[in-house]
Short mmCIF file of C-alpha atoms and ligand atoms in Angstrom, two decimals:
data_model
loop_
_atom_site.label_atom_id
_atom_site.label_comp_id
_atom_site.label_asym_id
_atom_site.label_seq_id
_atom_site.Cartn_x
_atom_site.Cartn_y
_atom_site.Cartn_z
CA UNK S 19 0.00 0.00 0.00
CA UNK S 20 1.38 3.47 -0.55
CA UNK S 21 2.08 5.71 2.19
CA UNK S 22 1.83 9.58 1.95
CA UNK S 23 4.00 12.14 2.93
CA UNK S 24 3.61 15.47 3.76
CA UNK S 25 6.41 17.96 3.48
CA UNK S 26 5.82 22.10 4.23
CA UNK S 27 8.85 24.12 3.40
CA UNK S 28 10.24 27.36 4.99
CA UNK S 29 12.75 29.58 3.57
CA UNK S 30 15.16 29.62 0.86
CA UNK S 31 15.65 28.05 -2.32
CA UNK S 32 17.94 25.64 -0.48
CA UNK S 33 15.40 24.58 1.42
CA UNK S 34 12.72 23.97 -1.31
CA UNK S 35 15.18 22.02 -3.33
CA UNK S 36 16.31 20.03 -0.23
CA UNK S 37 12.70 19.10 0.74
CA UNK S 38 12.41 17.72 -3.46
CA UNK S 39 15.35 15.84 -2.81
CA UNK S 40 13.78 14.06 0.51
CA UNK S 41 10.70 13.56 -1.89
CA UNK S 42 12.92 11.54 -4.00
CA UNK S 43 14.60 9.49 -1.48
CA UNK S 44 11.12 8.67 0.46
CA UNK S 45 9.16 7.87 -3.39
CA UNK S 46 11.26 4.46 -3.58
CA UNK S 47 10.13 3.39 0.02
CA UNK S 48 6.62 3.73 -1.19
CA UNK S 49 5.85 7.48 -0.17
CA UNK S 50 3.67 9.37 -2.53
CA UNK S 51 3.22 12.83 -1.74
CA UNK S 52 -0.05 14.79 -0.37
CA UNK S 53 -0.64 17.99 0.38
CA UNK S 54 -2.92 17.01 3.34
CA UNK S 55 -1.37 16.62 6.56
CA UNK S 56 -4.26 14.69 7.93
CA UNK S 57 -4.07 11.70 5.08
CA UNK S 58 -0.10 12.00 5.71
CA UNK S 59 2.07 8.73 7.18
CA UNK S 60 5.34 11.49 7.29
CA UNK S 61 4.68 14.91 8.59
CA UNK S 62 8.13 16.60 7.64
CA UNK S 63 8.51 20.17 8.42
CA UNK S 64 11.40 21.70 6.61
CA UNK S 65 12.50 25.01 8.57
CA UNK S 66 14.37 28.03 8.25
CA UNK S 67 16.04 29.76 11.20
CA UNK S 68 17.57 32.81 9.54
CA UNK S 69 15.48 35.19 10.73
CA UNK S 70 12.91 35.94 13.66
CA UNK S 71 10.50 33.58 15.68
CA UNK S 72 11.42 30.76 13.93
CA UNK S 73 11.49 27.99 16.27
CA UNK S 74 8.24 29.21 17.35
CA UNK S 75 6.49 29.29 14.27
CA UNK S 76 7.74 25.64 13.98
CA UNK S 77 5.99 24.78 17.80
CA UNK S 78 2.73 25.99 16.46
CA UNK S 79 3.05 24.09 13.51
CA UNK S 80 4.19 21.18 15.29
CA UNK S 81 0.60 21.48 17.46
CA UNK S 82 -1.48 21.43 14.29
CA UNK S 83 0.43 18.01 13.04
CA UNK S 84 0.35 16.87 16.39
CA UNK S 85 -3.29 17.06 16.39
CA UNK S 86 -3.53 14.96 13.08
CA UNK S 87 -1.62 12.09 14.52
CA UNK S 88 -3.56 11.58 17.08
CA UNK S 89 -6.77 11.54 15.28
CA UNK S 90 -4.68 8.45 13.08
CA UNK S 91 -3.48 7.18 16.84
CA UNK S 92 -7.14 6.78 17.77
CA UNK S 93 -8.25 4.92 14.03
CA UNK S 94 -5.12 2.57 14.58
CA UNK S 95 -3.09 3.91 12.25
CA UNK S 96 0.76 5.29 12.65
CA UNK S 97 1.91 8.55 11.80
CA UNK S 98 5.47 10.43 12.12
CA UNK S 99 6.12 13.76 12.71
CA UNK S 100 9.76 15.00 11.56
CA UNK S 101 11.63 18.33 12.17
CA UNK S 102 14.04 19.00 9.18
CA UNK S 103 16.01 22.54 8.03
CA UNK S 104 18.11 24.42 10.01
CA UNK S 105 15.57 24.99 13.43
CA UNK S 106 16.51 20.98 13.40
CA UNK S 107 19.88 21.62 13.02
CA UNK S 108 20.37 25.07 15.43
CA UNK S 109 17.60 23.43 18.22
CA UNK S 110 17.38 19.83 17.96
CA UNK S 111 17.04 18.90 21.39
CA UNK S 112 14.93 21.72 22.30
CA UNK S 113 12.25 19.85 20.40
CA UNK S 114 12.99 16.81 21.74
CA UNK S 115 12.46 18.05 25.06
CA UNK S 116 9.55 20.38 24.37
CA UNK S 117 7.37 18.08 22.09
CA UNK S 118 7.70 14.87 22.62
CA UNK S 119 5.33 13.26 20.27
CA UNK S 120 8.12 14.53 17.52
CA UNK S 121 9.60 11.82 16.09
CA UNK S 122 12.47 12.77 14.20
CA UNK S 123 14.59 15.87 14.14
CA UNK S 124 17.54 16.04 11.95
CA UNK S 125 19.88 18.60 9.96
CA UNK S 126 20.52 19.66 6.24
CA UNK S 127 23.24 17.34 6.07
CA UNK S 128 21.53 14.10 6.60
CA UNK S 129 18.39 14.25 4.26
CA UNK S 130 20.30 10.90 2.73
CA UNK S 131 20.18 8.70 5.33
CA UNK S 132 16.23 9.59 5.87
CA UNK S 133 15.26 5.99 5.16
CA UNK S 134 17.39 4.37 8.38
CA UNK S 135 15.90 7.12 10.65
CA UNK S 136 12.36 6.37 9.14
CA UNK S 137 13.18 2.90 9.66
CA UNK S 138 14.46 3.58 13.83
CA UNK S 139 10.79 6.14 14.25
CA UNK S 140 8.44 3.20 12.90
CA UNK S 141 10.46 1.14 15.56
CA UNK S 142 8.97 3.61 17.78
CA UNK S 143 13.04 5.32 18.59
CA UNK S 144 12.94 9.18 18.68
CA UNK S 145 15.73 9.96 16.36
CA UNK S 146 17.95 13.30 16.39
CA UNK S 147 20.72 13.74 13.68
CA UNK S 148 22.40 16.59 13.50
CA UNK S 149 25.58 15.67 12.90
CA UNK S 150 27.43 16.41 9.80
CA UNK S 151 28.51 13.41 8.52
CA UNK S 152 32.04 13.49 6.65
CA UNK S 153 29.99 11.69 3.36
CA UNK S 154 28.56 14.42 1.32
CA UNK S 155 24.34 13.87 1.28
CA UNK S 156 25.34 14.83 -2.47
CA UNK S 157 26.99 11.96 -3.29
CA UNK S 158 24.12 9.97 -1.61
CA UNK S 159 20.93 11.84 -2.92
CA UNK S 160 19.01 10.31 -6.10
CA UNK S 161 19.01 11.67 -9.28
CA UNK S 162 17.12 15.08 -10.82
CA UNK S 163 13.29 14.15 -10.81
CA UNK S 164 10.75 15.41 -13.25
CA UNK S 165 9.61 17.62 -10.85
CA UNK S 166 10.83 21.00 -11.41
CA UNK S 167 9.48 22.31 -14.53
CA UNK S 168 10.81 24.29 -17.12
CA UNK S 169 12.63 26.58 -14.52
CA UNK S 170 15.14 24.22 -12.50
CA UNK S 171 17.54 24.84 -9.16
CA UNK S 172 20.13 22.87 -8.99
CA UNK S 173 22.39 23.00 -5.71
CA UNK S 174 26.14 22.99 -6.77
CA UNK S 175 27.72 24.54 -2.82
CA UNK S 176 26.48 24.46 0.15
CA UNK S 177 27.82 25.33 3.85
CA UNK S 178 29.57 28.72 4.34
CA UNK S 179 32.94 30.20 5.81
CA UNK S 180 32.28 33.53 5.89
CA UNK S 181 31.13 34.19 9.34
CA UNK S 182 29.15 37.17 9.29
CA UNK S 183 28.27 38.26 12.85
CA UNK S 184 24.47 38.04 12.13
CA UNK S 185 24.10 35.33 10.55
CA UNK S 186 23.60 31.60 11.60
CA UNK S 187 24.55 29.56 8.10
CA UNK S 188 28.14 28.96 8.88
CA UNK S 189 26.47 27.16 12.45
CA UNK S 190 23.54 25.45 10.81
CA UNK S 191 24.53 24.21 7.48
CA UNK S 192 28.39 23.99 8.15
CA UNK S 193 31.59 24.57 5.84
CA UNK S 194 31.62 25.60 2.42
CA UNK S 195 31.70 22.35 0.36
CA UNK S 196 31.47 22.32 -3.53
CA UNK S 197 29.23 19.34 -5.83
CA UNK S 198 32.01 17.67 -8.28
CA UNK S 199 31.52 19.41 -11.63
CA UNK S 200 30.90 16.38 -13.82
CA UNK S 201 27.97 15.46 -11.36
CA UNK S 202 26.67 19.30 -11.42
CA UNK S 203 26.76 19.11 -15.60
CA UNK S 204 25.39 15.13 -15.43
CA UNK S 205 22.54 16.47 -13.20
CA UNK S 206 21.90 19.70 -15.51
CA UNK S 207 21.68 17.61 -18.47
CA UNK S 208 19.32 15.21 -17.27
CA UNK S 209 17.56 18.32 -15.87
CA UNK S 210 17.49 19.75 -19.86
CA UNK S 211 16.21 16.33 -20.81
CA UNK S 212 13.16 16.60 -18.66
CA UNK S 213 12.20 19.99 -19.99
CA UNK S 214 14.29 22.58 -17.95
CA UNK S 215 15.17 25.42 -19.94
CA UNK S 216 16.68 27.85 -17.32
CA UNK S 217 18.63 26.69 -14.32
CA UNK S 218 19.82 28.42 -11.25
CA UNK S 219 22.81 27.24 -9.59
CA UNK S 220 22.07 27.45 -5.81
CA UNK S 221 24.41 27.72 -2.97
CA UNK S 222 25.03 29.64 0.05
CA UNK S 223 27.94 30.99 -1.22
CA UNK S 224 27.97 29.92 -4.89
CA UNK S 225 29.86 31.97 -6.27
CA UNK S 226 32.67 30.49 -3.98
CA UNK S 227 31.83 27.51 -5.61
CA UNK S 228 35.08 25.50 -6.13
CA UNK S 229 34.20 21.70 -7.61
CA UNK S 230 36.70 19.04 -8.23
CA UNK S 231 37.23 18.61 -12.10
CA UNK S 232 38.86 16.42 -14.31
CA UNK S 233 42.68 15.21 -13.60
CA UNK S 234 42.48 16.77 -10.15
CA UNK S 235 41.88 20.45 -11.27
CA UNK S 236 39.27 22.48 -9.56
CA UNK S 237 36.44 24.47 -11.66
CA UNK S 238 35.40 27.89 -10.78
CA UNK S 239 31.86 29.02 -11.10
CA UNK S 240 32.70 31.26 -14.05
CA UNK S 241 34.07 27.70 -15.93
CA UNK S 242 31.10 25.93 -14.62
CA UNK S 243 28.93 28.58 -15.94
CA UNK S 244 30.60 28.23 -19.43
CA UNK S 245 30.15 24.36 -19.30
CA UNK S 246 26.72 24.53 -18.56
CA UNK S 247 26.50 27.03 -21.24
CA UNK S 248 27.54 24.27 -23.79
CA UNK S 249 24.47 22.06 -22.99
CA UNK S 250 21.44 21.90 -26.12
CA UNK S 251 18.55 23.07 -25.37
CA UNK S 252 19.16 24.95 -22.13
CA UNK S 253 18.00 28.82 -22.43
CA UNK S 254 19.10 30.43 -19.62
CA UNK S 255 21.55 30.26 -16.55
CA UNK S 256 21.41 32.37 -13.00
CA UNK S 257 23.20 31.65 -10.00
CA UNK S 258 21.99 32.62 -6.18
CA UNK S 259 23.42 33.35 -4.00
CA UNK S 260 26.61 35.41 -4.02
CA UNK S 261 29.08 37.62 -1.46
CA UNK S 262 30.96 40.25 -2.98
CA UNK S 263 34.46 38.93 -2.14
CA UNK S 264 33.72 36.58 -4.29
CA UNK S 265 33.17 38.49 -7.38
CA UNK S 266 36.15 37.11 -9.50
CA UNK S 267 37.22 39.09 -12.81
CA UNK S 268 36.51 35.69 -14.74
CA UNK S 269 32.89 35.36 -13.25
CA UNK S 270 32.57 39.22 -14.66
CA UNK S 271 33.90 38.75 -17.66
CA UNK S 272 31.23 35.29 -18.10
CA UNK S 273 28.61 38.26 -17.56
CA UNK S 274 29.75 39.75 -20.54
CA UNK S 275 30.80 36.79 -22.56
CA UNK S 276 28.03 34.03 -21.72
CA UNK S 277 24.53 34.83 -23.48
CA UNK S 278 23.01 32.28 -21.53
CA UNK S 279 23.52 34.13 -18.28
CA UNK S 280 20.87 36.41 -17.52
CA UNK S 281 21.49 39.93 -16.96
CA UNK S 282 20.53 39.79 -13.49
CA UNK S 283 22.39 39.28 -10.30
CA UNK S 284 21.57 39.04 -6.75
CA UNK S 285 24.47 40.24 -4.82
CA UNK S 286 23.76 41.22 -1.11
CA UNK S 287 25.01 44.13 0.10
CA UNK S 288 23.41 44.18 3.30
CA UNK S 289 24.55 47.91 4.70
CA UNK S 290 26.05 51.18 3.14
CA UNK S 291 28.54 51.96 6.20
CA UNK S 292 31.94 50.50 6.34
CA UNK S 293 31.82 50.93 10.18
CA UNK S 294 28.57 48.50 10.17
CA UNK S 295 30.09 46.41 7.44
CA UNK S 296 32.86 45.84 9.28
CA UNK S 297 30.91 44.74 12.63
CA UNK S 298 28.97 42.97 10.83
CA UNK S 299 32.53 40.88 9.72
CA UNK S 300 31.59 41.36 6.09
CA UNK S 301 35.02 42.11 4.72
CA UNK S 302 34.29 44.70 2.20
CA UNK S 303 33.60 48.26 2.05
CA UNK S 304 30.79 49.74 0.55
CA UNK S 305 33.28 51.54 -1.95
CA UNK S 306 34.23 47.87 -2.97
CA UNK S 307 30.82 46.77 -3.45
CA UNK S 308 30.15 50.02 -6.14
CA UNK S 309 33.51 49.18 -7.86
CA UNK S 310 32.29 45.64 -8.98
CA UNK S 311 29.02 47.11 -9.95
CA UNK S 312 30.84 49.61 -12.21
CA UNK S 313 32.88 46.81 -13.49
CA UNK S 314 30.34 44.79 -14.33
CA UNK S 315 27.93 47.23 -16.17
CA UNK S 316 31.04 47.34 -18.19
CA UNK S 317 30.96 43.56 -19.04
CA UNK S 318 26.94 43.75 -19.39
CA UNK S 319 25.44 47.34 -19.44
CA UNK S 320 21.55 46.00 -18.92
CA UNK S 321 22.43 43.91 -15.74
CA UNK S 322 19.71 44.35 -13.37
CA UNK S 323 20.75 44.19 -9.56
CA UNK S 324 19.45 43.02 -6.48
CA UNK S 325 20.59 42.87 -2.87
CA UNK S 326 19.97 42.29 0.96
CA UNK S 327 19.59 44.66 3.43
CA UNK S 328 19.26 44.87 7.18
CA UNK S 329 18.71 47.38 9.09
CA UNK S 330 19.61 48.24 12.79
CA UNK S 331 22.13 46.64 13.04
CA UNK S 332 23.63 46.70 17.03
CA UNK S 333 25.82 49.75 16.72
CA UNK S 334 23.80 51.43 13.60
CA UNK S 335 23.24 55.19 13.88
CA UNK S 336 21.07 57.78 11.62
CA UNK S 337 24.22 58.11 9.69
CA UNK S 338 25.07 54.69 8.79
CA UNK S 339 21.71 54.34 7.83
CA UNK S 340 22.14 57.69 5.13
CA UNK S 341 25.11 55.90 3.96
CA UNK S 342 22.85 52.98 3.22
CA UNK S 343 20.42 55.26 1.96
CA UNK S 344 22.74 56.92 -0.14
CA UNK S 345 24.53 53.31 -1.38
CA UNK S 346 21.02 52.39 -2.83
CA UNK S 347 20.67 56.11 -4.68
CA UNK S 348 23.98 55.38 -6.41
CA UNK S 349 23.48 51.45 -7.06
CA UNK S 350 19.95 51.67 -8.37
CA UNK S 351 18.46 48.38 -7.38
CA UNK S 352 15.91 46.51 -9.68
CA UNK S 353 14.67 44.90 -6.55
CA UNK S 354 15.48 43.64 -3.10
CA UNK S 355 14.88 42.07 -0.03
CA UNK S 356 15.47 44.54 3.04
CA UNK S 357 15.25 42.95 6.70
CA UNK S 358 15.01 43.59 10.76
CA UNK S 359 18.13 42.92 12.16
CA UNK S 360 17.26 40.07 14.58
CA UNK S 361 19.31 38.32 16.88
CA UNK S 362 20.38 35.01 16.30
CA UNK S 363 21.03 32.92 19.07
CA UNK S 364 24.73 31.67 19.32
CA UNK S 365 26.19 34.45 16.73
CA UNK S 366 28.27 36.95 17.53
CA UNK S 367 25.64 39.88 16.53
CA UNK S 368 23.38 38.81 19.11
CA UNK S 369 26.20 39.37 21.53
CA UNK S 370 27.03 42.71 20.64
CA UNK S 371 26.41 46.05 22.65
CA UNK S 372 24.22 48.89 21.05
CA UNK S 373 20.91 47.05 20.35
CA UNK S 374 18.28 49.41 18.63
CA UNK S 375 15.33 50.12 19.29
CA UNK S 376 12.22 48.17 17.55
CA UNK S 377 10.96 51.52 16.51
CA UNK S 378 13.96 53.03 15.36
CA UNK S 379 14.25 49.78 13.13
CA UNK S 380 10.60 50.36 11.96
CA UNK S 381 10.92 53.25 10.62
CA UNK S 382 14.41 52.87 8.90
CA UNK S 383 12.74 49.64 7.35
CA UNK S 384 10.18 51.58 5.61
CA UNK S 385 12.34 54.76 4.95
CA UNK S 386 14.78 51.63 3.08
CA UNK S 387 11.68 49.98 1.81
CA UNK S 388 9.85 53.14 0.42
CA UNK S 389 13.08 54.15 -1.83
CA UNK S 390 13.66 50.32 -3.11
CA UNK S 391 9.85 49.69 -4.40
CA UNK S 392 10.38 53.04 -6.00
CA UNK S 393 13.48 52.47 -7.12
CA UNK S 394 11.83 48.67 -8.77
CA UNK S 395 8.88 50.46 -10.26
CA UNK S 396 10.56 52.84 -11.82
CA UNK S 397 12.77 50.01 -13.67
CA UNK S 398 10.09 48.40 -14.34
CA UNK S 399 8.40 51.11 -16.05
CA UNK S 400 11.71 51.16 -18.39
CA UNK S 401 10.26 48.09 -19.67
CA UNK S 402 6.52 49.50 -20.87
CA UNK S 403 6.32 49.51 -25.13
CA UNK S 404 9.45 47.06 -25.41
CA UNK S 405 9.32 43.21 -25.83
CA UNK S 406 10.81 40.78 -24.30
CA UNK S 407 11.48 37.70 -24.23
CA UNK S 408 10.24 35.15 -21.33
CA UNK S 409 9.89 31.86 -20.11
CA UNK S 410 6.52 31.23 -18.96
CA UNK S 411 7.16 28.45 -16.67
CA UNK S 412 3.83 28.73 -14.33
CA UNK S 413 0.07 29.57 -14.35
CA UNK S 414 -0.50 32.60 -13.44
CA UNK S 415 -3.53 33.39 -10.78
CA UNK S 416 -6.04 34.33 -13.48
CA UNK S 417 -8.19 31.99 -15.70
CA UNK S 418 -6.00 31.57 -19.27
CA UNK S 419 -2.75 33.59 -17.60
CA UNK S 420 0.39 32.12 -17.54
CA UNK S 421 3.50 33.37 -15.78
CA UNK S 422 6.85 33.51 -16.10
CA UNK S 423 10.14 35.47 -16.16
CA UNK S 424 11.73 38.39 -17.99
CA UNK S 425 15.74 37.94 -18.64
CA UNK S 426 16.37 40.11 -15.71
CA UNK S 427 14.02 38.70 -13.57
CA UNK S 428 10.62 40.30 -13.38
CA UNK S 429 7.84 38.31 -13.35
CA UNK S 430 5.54 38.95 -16.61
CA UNK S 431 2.03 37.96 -16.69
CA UNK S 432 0.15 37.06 -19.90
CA UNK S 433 -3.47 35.79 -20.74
CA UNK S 434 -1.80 33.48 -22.91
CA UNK S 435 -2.29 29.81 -24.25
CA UNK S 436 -1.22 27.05 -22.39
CA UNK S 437 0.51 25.43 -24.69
CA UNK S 438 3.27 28.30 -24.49
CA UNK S 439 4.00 26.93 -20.77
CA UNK S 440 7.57 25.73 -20.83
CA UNK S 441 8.54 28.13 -23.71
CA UNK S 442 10.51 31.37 -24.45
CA UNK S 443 8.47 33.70 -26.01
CA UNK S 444 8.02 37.39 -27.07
CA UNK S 445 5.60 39.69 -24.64
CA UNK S 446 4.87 42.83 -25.33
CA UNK S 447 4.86 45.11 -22.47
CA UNK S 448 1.99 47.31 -21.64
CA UNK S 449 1.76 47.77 -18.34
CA UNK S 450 4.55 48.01 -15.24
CA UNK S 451 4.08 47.18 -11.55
CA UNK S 452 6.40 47.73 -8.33
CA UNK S 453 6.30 43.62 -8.44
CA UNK S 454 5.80 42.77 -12.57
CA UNK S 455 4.84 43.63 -15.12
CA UNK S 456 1.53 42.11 -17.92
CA UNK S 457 1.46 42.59 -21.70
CA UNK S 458 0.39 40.41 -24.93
CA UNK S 459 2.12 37.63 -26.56
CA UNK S 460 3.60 38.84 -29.50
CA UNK S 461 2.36 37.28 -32.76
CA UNK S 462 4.81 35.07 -34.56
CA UNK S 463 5.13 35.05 -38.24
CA UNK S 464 6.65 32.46 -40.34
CA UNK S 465 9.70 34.26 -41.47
CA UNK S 466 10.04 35.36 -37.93
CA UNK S 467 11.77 33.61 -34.45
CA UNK S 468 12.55 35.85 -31.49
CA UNK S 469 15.50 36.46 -30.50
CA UNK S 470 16.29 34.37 -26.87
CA UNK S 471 14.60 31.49 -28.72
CA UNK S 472 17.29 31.79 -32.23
CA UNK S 473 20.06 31.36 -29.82
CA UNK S 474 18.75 28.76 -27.48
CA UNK S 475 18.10 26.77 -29.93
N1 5AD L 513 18.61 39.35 10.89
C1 5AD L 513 18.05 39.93 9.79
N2 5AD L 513 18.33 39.55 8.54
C2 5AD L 513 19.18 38.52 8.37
N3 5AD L 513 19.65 37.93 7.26
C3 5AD L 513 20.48 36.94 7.63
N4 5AD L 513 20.58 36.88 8.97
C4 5AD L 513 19.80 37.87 9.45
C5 5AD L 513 19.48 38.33 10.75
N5 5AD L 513 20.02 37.77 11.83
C6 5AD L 513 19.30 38.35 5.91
C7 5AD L 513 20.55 38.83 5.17
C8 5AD L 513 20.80 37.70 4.21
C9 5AD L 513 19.39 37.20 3.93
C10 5AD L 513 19.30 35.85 3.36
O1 5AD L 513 18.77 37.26 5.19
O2 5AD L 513 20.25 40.03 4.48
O3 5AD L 513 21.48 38.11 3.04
FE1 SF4 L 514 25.55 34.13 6.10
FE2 SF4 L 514 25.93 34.80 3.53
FE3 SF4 L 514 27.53 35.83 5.47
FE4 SF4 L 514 27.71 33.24 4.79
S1 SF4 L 514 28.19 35.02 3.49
S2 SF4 L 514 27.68 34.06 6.86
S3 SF4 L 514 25.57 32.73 4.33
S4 SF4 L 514 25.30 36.17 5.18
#
């Protein structure tokens, strides 16, 4: 009989891929996935813990599932409730102690060996692993399913060494560690074969990525980039995400050289002032960060940037925040994600003197927040009258829309056939949001391809 699992997801794209990959290694045992907790045999909650009241959105989570076991309890039937992601990793025994009819709890570095633990649960042993096991869970995960569409992520790095003072990644997914590139490329090509035309390389720190290749060399991201480039059929590369340090001239120059990879690039900043940067360990100045913008507008003049931000920082005062005020003026940003500082247990941040305020971090949120959405809307109103090419790979929330994604990253919406789902095709813009932008598909002629799909083809 089959079994069902249920799997909710928190966080990043790390996360979303993971819980895929824990799909895969659970559909061999039998486990066929639901979106109903209550018909579920596996409850798996996959958590993030990089920002605030995460372990307690997880406890009343955990209530809810806790509720729908015990409903199975009293029909006869078993049911297991797992803790995966980073809460599992950073608080393990917390739950444990706190809820004990959780069965499981284990780390991002174990999703491979899910089938023992499953195995130790059913023999009704409460399982914690949160250990990170010398074996990469790469080398032990299954294959690419047919699962992702015609927009792919594909995890090539994972772990970080950077040790910025707010942030808990270097604690709960470990050290930087790159994928092999011949088993990034296999996995991209099999990937292409089951309809992906756009993948995005995903890591912590990818662009530190730093894979074994052939004869013992290593391959930077900028030569995996061009690899991937070589593969039939695949449209469009992107890569997530990055720390400026990382930068390198040749992953630059791929911006200008490599077609396939989209004018767009996510590269968090996170402050304007070199006296926060620096507290917050980041290693660069905010000079620095402009310098590899300017260099790489050079290399592609239509890139389209994004960035992190947090604000209120311990330590920050009205003036760093101008600097990170002015920083964004001078950038131009063509969106972004701007946070709360909040303290992370067991990081050096949360240890620092010179906390501020919840109000005072209010209100340079929104100052931040009002000049960004401008700052996006007005790119995106750049766009209205042009065409452009993108890949619809979604329905969109409308009856007959579709969805997808512009080269640099906007999402486009389209009443549009269905049969264009999976495909690059030319939109005409009419109309620009803060968050998208909608037009018409643009009628093809005979003597006519456009342009993204000439080349990917
Ligand atoms: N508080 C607020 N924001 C944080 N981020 C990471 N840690 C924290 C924290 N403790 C933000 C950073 C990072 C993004 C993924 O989340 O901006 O780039
Ligand atoms: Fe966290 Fe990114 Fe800094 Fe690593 S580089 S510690 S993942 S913010």
């Amino acid at each position: 009989m089959s079994k069902k699992l249920y799997i909710k997801t928190w966080g990043c794209q790390m996360n979303v891929y993971d819980s895929k990959k824990m799909a895969d290694v659970l559909a061999p045992l039998g486990y066929a996935s639901t979106e109903e907790p209550a018909d579920a045999d596996l409850m798996i909650l996959n958590t993030c813990h990089i920002r605030e009241k995460a372990t307690e959105k997880v406890f009343s989570d955990l209530g809810r599932l806790r509720n729908h076991k015990e409903a199975k309890a009293d029909k006869g039937e078993k049911a297991l409730i797992a803790v995966a992601g980073c809460v599992a990793q950073a608080e393990g025994s917390v739950i444990m102690d706190r809820a004990n009819y959780v069965d499981m709890v284990f780390g991002p570095q174990t999703y491979h060996l899910l089938p023992e633990m499953i195995m130790k649960a059913t023999g009704g042993k409460r399982v914690v692993n949160t250990d990170f096991p010398p074996e990469s869970k790469f080398d032990n995960l299954p294959e690419a399913s047919a699962t992702q569409g015609a927009s792919a992520f594909l995890s090539v790095q994972e772990g970080c060494d950077k040790f910025c003072t707010f942030c808990v990644v270097p604690y709960t997914r470990g050290a930087e560690f790159s994928r092999p590139a011949a088993q990034v490329l296999d996995e991209a090509r099999k990937m292409v074969d089951q309809g992906a035309r756009e993948i995005t390389l995903l890591g912590q720190n990818v662009n530190a990525y730093h894979g074994a290749g052939a004869d013992g060399a290593t391959v930077d991201l900028a030569s995996l980039i061009a690899e991937l480039a070589s593969i039939n059929g695949l449209a469009r590369i992107r890569y997530t995400t990055s720390h400026p340090n990382d930068m390198s001239d040749a992953l630059l120059d791929a911006h200008g050289s490599i077609e396939k990879l989209m004018p767009f690039l996510h590269l968090p900043v996170q402050s304007g002032s070199d006296r926060i940067l620096e507290r917050m360990n980041r290693k660069h100045t905010a000079a620095h960060y402009v310098d590899i913008i300017a260099r790489l507008k050079q290399k592609r003049p239509d890139i389209a940037l994004s960035s992190d931000f947090i604000v209120g920082f311990p330590g920050e005062t009205d003036d760093d925040h101008k600097a990170t005020m002015e920083l964004v003026r001078t950038i131009g940003f063509s969106s972004c994600y701007s946070f709360k500082y909040s303290p992370r247990p067991g990081t050096p941040g949360a240890a620092m003197g010179g906390m501020i305020p919840e109000h005072t971090k209010d209100a340079r949120l929104q100052e931040l927040q009002a000049l960004l959405f401008a700052q996006q809307l007005s790119f995106n109103q750049t766009f209205t009258g042009k065409t452009v090419p993108v890949l619809f790979d979604r329905k969109g929330d409308r009856d007959g829309q579709l969805m997808g994604k512009s080269p640099w990253m906007q999402s486009v919406y389209v009443i549009a056939p269905q049969r264009l789902l999976g495909e690059i095709t030319d939109v005409n813009i009419e109309k620009a949001f803060q968050n998208g932008m909608s037009g018409s598909i643009v009628t093809i002629s005979a003597d006519s391809t456009p342009s993204e799909k000439r080349e990917a083809a």
